[in-house]
Coordinates of C-alpha atoms (C1' of nucleotides) in Angstrom, one line a residue:
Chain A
X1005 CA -53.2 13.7 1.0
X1006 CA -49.9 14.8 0.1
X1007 CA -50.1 14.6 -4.0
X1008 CA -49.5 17.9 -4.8
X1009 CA -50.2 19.7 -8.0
X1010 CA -48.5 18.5 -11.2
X1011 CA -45.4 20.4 -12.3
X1012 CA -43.5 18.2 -14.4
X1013 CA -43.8 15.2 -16.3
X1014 CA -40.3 15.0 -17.4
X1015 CA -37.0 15.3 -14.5
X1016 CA -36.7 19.4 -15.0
X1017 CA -32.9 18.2 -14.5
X1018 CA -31.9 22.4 -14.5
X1019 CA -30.5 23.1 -11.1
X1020 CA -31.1 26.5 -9.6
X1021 CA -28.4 28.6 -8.9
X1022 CA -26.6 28.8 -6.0
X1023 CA -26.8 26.0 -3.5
X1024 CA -30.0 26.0 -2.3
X1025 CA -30.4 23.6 0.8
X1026 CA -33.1 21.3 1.0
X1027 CA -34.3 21.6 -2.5
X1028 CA -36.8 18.8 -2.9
X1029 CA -35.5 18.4 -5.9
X1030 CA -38.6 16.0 -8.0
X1031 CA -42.2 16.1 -7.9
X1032 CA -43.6 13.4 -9.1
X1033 CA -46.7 13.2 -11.6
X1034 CA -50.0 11.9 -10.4
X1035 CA -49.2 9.2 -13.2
X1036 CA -47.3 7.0 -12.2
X1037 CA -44.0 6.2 -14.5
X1038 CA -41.9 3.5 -12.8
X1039 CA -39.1 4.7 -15.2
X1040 CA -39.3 8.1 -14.1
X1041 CA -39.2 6.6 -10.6
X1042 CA -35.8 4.6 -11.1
X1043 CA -34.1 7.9 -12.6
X1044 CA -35.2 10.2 -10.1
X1045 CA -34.0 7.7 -7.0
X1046 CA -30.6 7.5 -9.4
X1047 CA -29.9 11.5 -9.8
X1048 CA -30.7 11.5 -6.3
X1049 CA -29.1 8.8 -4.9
X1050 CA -25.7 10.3 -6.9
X1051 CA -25.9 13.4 -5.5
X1052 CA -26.5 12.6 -1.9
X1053 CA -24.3 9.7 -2.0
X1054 CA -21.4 11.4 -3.3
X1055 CA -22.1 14.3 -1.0
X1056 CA -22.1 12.1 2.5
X1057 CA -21.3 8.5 1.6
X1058 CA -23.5 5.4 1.7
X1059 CA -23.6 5.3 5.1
X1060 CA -24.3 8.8 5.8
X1061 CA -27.3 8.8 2.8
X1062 CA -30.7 7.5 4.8
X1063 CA -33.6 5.7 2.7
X1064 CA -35.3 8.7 3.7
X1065 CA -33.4 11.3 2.9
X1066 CA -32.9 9.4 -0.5
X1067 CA -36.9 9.1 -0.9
X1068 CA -37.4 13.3 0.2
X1069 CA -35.3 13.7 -2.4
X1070 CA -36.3 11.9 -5.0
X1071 CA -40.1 12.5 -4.1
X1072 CA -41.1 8.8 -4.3
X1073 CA -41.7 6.8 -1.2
X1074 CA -39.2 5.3 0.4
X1075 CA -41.0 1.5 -0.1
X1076 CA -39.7 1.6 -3.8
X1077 CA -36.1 2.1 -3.3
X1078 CA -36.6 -1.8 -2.1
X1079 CA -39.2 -2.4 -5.3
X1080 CA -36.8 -1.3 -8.0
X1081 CA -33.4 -1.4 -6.5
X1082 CA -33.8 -4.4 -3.9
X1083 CA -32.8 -1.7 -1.0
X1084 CA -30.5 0.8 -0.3
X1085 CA -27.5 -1.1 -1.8
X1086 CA -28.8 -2.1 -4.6
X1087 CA -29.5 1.3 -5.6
X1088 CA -26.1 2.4 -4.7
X1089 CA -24.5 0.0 -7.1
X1090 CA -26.4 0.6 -9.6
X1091 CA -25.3 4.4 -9.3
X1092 CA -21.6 3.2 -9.2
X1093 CA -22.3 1.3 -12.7
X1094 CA -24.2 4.3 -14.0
X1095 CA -21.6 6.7 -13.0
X1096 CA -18.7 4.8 -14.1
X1097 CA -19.7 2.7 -17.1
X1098 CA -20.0 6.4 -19.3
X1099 CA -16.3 6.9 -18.1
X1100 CA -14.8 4.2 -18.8
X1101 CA -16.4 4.1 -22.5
X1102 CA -14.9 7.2 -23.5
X1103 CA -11.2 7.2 -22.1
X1104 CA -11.5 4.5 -23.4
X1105 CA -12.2 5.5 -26.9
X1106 CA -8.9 6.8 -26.7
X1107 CA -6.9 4.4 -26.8
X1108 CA -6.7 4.0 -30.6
X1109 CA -6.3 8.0 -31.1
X1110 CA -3.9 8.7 -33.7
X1111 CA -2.8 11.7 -32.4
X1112 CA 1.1 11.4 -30.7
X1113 CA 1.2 10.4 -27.0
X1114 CA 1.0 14.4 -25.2
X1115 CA -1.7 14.7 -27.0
X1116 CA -3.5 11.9 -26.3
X1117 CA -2.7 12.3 -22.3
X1118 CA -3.7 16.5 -22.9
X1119 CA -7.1 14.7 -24.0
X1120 CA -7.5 12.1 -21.3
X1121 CA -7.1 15.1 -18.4
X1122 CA -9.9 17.1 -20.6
X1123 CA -11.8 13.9 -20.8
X1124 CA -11.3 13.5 -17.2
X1125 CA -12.2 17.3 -16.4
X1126 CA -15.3 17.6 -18.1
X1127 CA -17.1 14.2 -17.0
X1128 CA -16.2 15.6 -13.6
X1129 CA -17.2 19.2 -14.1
X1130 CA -20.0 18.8 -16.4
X1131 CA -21.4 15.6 -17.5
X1132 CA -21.2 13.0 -13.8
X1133 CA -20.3 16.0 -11.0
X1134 CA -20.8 12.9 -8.6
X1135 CA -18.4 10.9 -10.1
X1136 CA -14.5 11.8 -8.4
X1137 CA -16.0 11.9 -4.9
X1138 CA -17.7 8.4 -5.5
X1139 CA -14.2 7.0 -6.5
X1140 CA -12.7 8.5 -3.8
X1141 CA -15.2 7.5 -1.3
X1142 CA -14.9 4.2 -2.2
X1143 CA -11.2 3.7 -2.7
X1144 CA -10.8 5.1 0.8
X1145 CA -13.0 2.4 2.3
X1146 CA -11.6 -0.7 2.0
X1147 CA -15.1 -2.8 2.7
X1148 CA -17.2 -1.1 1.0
X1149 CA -20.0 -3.1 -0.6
X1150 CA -18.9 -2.3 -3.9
X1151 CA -15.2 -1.9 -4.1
X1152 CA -15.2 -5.3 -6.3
X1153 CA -17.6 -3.8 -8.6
X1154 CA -15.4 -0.7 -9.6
X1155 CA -12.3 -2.9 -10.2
X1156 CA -12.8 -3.5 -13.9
X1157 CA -13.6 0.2 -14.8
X1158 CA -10.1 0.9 -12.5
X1159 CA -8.2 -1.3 -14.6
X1160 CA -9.9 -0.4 -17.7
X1161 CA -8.5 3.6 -17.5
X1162 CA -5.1 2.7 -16.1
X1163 CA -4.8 0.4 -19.0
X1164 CA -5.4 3.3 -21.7
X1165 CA -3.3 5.4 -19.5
X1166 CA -0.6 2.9 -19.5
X1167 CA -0.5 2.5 -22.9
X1168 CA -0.4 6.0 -24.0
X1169 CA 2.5 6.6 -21.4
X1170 CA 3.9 3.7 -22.8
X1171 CA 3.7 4.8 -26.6
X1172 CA 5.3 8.2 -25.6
X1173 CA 7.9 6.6 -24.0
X1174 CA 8.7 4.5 -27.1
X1175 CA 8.0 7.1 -29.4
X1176 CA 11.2 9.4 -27.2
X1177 CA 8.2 11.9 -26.2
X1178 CA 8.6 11.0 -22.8
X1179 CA 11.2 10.0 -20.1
X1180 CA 11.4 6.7 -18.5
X1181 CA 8.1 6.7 -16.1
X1182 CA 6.6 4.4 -13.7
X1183 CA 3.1 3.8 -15.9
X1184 CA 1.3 3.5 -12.2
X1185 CA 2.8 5.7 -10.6
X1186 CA 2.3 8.5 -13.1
X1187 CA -1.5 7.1 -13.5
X1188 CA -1.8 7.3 -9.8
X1189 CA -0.4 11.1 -9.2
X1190 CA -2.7 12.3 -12.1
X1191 CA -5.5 10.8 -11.6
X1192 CA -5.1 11.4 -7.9
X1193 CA -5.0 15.3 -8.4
X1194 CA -8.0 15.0 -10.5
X1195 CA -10.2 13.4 -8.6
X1196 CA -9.4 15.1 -5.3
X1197 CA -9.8 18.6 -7.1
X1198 CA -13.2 17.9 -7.9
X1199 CA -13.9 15.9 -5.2
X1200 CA -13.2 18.6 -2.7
X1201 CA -14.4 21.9 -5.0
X1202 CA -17.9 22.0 -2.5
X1203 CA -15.3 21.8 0.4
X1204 CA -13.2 24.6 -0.9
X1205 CA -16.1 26.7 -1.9
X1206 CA -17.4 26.6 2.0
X1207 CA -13.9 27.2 3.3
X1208 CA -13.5 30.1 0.6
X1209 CA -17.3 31.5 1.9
X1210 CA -15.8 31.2 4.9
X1211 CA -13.0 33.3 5.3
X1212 CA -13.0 37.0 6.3
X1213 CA -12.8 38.6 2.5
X1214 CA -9.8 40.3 3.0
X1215 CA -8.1 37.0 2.5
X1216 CA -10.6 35.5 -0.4
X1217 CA -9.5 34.2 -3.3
X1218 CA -11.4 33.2 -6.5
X1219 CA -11.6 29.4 -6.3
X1220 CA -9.8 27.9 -10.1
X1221 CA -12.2 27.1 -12.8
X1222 CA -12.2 22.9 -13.7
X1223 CA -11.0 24.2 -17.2
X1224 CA -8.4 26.0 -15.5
X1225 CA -7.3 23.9 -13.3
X1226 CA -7.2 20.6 -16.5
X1227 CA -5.0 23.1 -18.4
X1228 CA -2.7 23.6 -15.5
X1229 CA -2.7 19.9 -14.9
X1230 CA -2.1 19.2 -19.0
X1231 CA 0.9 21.3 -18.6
X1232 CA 2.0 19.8 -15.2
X1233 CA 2.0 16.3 -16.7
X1234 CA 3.1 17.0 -20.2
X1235 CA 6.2 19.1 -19.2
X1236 CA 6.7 16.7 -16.1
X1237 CA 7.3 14.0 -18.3
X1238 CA 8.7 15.4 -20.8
X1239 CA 12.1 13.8 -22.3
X1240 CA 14.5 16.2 -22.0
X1241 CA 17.4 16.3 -24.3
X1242 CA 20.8 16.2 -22.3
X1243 CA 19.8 13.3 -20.0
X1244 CA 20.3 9.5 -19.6
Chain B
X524 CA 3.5 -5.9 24.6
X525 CA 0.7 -8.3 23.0
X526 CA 0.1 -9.1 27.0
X527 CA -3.5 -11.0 28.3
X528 CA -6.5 -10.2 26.6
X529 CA -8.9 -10.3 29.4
X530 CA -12.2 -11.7 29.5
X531 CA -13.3 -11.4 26.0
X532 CA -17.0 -10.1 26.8
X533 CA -17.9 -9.6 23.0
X534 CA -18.9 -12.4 20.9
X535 CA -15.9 -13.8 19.6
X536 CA -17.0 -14.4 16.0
X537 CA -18.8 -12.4 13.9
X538 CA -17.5 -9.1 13.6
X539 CA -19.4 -7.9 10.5
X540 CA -19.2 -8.8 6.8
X541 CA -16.2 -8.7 5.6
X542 CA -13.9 -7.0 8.3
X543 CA -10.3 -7.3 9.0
X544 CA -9.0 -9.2 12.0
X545 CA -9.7 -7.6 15.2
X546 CA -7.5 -7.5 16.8
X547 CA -7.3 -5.8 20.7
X548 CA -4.4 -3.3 20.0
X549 CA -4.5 -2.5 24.3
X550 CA -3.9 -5.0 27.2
X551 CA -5.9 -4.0 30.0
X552 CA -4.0 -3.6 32.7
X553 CA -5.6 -4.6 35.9
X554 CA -4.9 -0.9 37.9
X555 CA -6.3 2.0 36.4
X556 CA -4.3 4.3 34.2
X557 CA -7.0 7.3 32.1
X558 CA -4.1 8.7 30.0
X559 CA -3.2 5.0 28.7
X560 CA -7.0 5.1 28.4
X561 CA -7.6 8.1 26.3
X562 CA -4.4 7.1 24.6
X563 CA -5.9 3.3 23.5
X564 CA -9.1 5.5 22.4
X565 CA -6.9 8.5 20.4
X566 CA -5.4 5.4 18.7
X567 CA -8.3 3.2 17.9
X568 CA -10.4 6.0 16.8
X569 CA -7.4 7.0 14.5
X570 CA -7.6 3.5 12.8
X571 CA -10.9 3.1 12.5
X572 CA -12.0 6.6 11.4
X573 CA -9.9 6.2 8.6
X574 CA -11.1 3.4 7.6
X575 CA -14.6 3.8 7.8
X576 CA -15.3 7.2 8.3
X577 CA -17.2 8.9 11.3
X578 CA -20.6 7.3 10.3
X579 CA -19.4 4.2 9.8
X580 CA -17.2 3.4 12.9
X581 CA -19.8 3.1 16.0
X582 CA -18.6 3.6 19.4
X583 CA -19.5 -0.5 19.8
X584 CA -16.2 -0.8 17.8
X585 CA -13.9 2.1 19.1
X586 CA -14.5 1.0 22.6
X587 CA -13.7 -2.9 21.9
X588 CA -10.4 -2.2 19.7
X589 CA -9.6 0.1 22.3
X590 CA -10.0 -2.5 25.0
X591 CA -11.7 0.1 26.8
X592 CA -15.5 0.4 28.0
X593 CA -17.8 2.6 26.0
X594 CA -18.7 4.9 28.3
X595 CA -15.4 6.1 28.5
X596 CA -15.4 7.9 25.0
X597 CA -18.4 10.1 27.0
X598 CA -16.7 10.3 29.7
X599 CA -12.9 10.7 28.5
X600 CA -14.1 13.0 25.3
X601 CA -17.6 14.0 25.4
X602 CA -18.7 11.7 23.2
X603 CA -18.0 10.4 19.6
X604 CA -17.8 13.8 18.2
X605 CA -15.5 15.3 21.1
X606 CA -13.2 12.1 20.2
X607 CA -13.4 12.7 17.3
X608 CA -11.8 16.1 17.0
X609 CA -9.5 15.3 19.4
X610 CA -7.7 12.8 17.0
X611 CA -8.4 15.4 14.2
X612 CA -6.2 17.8 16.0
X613 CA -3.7 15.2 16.9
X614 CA -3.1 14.1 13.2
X615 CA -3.2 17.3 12.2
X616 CA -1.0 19.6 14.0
X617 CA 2.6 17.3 13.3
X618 CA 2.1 17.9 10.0
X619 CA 1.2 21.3 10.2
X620 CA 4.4 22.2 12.6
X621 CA 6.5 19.9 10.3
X622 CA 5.3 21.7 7.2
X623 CA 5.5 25.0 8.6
X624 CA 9.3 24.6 9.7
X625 CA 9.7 24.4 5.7
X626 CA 9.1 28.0 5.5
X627 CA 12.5 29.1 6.6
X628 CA 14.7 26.8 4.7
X629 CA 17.6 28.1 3.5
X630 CA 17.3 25.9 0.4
X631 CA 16.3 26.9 -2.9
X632 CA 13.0 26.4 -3.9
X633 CA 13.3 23.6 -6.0
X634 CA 15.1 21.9 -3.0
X635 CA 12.3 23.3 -0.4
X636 CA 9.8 21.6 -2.6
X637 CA 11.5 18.0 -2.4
X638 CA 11.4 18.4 1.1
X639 CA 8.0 19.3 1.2
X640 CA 6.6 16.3 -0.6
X641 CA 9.4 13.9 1.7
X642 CA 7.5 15.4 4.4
X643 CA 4.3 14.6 3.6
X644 CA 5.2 11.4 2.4
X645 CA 7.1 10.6 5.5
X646 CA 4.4 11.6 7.7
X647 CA 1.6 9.7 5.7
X648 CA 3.6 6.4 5.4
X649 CA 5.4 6.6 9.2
X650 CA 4.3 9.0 11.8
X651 CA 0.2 9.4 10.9
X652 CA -0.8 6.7 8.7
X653 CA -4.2 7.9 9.3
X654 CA -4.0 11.8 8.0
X655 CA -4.2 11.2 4.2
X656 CA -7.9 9.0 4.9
X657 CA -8.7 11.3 7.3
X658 CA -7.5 14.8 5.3
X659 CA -9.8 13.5 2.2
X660 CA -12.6 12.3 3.9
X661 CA -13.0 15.4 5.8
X662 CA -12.6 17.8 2.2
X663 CA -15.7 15.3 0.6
X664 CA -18.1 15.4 3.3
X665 CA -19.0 18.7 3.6
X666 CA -21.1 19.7 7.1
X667 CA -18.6 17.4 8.5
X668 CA -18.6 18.3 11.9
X669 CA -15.4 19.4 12.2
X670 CA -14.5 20.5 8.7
X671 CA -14.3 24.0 10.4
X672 CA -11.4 23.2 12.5
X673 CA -9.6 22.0 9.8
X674 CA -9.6 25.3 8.3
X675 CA -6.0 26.8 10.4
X676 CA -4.1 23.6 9.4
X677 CA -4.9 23.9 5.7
X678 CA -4.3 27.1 5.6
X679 CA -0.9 27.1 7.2
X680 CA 0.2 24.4 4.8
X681 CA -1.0 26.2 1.6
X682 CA 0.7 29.1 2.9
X683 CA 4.3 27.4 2.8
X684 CA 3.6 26.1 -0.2
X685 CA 2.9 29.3 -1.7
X686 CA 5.4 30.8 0.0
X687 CA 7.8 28.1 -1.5
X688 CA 6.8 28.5 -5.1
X689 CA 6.9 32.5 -5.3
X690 CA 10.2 32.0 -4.1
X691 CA 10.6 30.2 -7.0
X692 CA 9.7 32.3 -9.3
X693 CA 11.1 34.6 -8.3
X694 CA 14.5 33.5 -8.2
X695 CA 13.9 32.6 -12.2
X696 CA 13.6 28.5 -11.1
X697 CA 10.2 28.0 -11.7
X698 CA 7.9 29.0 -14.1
X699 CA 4.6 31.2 -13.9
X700 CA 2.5 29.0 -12.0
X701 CA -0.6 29.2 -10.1
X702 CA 0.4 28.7 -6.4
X703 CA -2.9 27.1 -5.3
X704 CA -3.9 24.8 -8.6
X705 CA -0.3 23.6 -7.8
X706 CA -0.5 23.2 -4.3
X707 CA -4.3 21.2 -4.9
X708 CA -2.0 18.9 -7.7
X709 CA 0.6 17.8 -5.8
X710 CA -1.3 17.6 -2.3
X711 CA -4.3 16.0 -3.9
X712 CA -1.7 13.2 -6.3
X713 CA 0.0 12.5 -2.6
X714 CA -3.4 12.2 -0.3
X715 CA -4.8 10.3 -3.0
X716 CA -1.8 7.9 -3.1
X717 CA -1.5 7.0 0.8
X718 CA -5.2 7.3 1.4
X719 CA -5.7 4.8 -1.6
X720 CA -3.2 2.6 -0.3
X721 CA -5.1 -0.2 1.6
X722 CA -8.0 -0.6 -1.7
X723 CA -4.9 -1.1 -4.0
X724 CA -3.2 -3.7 -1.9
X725 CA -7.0 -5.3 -1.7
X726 CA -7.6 -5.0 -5.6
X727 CA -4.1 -6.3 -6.7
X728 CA -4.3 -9.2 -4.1
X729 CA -7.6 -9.8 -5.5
X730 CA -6.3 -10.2 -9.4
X731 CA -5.2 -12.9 -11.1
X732 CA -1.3 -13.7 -10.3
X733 CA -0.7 -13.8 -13.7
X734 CA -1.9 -10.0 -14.0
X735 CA -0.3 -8.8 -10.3
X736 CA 2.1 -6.0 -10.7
X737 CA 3.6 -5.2 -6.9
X738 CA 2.2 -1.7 -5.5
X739 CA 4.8 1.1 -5.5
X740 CA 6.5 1.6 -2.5
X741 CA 5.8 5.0 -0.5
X742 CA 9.5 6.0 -1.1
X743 CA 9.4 5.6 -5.0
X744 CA 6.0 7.5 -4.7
X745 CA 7.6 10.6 -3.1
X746 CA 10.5 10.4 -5.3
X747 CA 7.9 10.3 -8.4
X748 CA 6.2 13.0 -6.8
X749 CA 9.2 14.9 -6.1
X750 CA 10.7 14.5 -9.7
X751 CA 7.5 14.9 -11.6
X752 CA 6.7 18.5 -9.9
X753 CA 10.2 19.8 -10.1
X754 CA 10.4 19.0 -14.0
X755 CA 6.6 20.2 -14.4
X756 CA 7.3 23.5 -12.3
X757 CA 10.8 24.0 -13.9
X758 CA 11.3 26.9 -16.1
X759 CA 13.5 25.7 -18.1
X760 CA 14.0 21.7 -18.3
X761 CA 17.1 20.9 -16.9
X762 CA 17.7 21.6 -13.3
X763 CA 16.5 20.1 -10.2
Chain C
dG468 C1' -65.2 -3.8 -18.6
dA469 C1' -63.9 -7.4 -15.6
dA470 C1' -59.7 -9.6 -14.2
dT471 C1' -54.8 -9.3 -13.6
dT472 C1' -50.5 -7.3 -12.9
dA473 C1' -47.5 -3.5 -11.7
dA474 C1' -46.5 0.4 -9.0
dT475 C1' -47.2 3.2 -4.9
dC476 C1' -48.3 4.3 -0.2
dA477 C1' -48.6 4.7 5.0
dA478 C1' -47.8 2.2 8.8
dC479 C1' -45.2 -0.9 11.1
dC480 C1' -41.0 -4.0 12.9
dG481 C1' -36.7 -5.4 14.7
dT482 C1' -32.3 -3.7 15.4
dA483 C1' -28.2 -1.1 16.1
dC484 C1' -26.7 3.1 17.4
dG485 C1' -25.0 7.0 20.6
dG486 C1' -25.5 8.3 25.0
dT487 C1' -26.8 8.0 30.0
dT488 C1' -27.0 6.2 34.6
dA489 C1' -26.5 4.2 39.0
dA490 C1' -23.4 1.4 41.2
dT491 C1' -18.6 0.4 42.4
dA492 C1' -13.9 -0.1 42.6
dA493 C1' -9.5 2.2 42.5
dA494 C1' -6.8 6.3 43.5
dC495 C1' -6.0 10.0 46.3
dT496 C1' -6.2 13.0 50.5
dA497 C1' -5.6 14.2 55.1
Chain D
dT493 C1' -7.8 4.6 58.2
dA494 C1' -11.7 7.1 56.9
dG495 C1' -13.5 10.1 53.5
dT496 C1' -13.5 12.0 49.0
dT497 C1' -12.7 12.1 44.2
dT498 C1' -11.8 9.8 39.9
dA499 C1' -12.2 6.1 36.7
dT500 C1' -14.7 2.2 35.1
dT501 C1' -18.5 -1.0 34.4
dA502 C1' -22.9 -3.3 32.9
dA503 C1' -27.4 -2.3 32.0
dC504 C1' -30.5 0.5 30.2
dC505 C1' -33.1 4.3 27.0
dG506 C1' -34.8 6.7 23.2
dT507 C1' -34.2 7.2 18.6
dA508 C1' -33.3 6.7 13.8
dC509 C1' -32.3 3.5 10.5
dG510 C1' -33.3 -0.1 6.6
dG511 C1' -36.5 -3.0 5.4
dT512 C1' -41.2 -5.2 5.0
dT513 C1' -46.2 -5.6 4.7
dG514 C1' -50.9 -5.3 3.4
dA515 C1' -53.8 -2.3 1.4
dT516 C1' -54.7 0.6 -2.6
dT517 C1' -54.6 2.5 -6.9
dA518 C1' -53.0 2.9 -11.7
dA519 C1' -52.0 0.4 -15.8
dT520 C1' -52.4 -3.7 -18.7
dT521 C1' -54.6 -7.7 -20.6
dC522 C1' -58.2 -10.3 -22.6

DNA sequence: GAATTAATCAACCGTACGGTTAATAAACTA
DNA sequence: TAGTTTATTAACCGTACGGTTGATTAATTC
């Protein structure tokens, strides 16, 4: 029999250091705990979706990782995409919420885009890691079984974008901008910085060390971005 | 050019849930021609990895958009993977000899930049519509088979970049900037941008009209782009 | 504590995939 | 023209995939 002694009864969540390979990441209890079930195919299924896509994530792979047989990604999800969307909702929904909260900050229009970056930054870095290479994954394939799905969160952000670029222009904090456009090229350079930061680490680790450099911290690189945008938009005062 | 489509030997409907039309981008001609062969493949390939990704675009497809057996991907390329790379490479090294051709400009650096962000767009929206899918879903897959390879071409291009911003700097244009979180902005906005293209045009055609806004062209994009890091990089706001 | 429901498991099933093969026709050579 | 090489084809093969099933065990109900 493969039950194996009892470690946890609680998801230890507390990744080791380093990138270990094949970490299996959950053991299950001997009880059973359907709810523990559903979150541990979730964290999985985020991790190793984000990391090689829906089609490249097997049930079995999904199941090793999770420690639960493969059977109940069907039981509790209704199959593989079931499970998948439900990751996209759980992954997105927590975004959405808090850009947007902001929306009715008071503070003046930099500000509240400064805000929106670190808001961006630390969901990516900290709180969802799988989240910018889910959106990217799915905006860059048209067919997906879940495009639809992630429309209304889309809409939802580049409306609070929108109307913070638009109260900055209307407040003379800001030049004329395209409200898409400028939604578009930040959110762009988010999401494909921490999309691709396990990609740049490998090519970094790869390189002979002569040529090495430090790859940026997220903080670092949302303050860079904070001053890109804010200066890059700025109104300026000897111009039409 | 659309000549006969000979004997269709597929099924002529049902081409999976949801896919766009299929339609047979190579007459066959009836005496035998392997470099229009590999060409059809180079092509098809280029389409359909971009839109689905390696995993998701089965051999099946490539050969029938290509017009072409499927046995000749094994025997043209080695196989999936060796066709593959081959279109990797092809998509890849324009840019990278366009881009690199930057590096001796004679323009200033505020100028060299323009041009570099033209390029890109002109490449993504004209010559390889497929580099800015393929470019991003190659940096979020890692152990992507061919991720390695990709390694020279990225390099190259950071490297102008680079080059292009110290210059800046130095000549008291731009501010203190960090070369690489600025090259990862404005590459990553730009990818983003072209590689998102085809979901946008699906979500917009899939609003309301009453809420349809028409996407941005690639042209007003670049000139975004191009405006947005000049100010953001400039040291002091007021030249371009 | 018996009966019922919910959750889990190992084994199995049909299919689609990437790749191979043996045959063959076209192209080339001499 | 005969012989050889190159390109193409339909059919086939082993495998890995997603999903299902029937049994089995834990939890819940009464």
């Amino acid at each position: 029999m493969a039950r194996v002694t009892i470690s946890e009864t609680v998801p230890p969540a507390a990744d080791g250091p380093g990138a270990a390979a094949p970490r299996p990441s959950r053991r299950r209890p001997e009880r059973r705990d359907p709810a523990a079930t559903r979150e541990a195919l979730l964290q999985a299924g985020a991790e190793l979706f984000a990391l090689h896509g829906f089609d490249g994530t097997s049930t079995d792979a999904l199941a090793r990782r999770a420690g639960v047989n493969k059977a109940l990604i069907s039981y509790h999800f209704g199959g593989k995409l079931g499970l998948y969307r439900a990751i996209l909702a759980a992954t997105f929904e927590p975004v959405r919420e808090r850009v947007v909260a902001l929306r009715a900050t008071p503070q003046p229009a930099p500000e509240a885009l400064r805000e929106f970056i670190a808001v961006f930054g630390e969901t990516a870095s900290r709180r969802q890691p799988a989240f910018p290479a889910m959106l990217v994954r799915e905006l860059i394939t048209p067919g997906s079984p879940a495009v639809s799905e992630l429309r209304p969160y889309l809409v939802d952000v580049l409306g609070t974008v929108r109307h913070i670029l638009e109260r900055g222009v209307r407040d003379g904090q800001f030049r004329e901008v395209d409200p898409l456009m400028t939604h578009l090229s930040m959110v762009g350079a988010l999401a494909f910085f921490f999309a691709t930061g396990p990609a740049r680490a490998r090519i970094v680790a790869s390189m002979p060390p002569a040529l090495k450099v430090q790859p940026p911290s997220a903080d670092a690189f949302v303050r860079h971005m904070q001053d890109l945008m804010t200066l890059g938009l700025a109104k300026r005062p000897g111009r039409s």
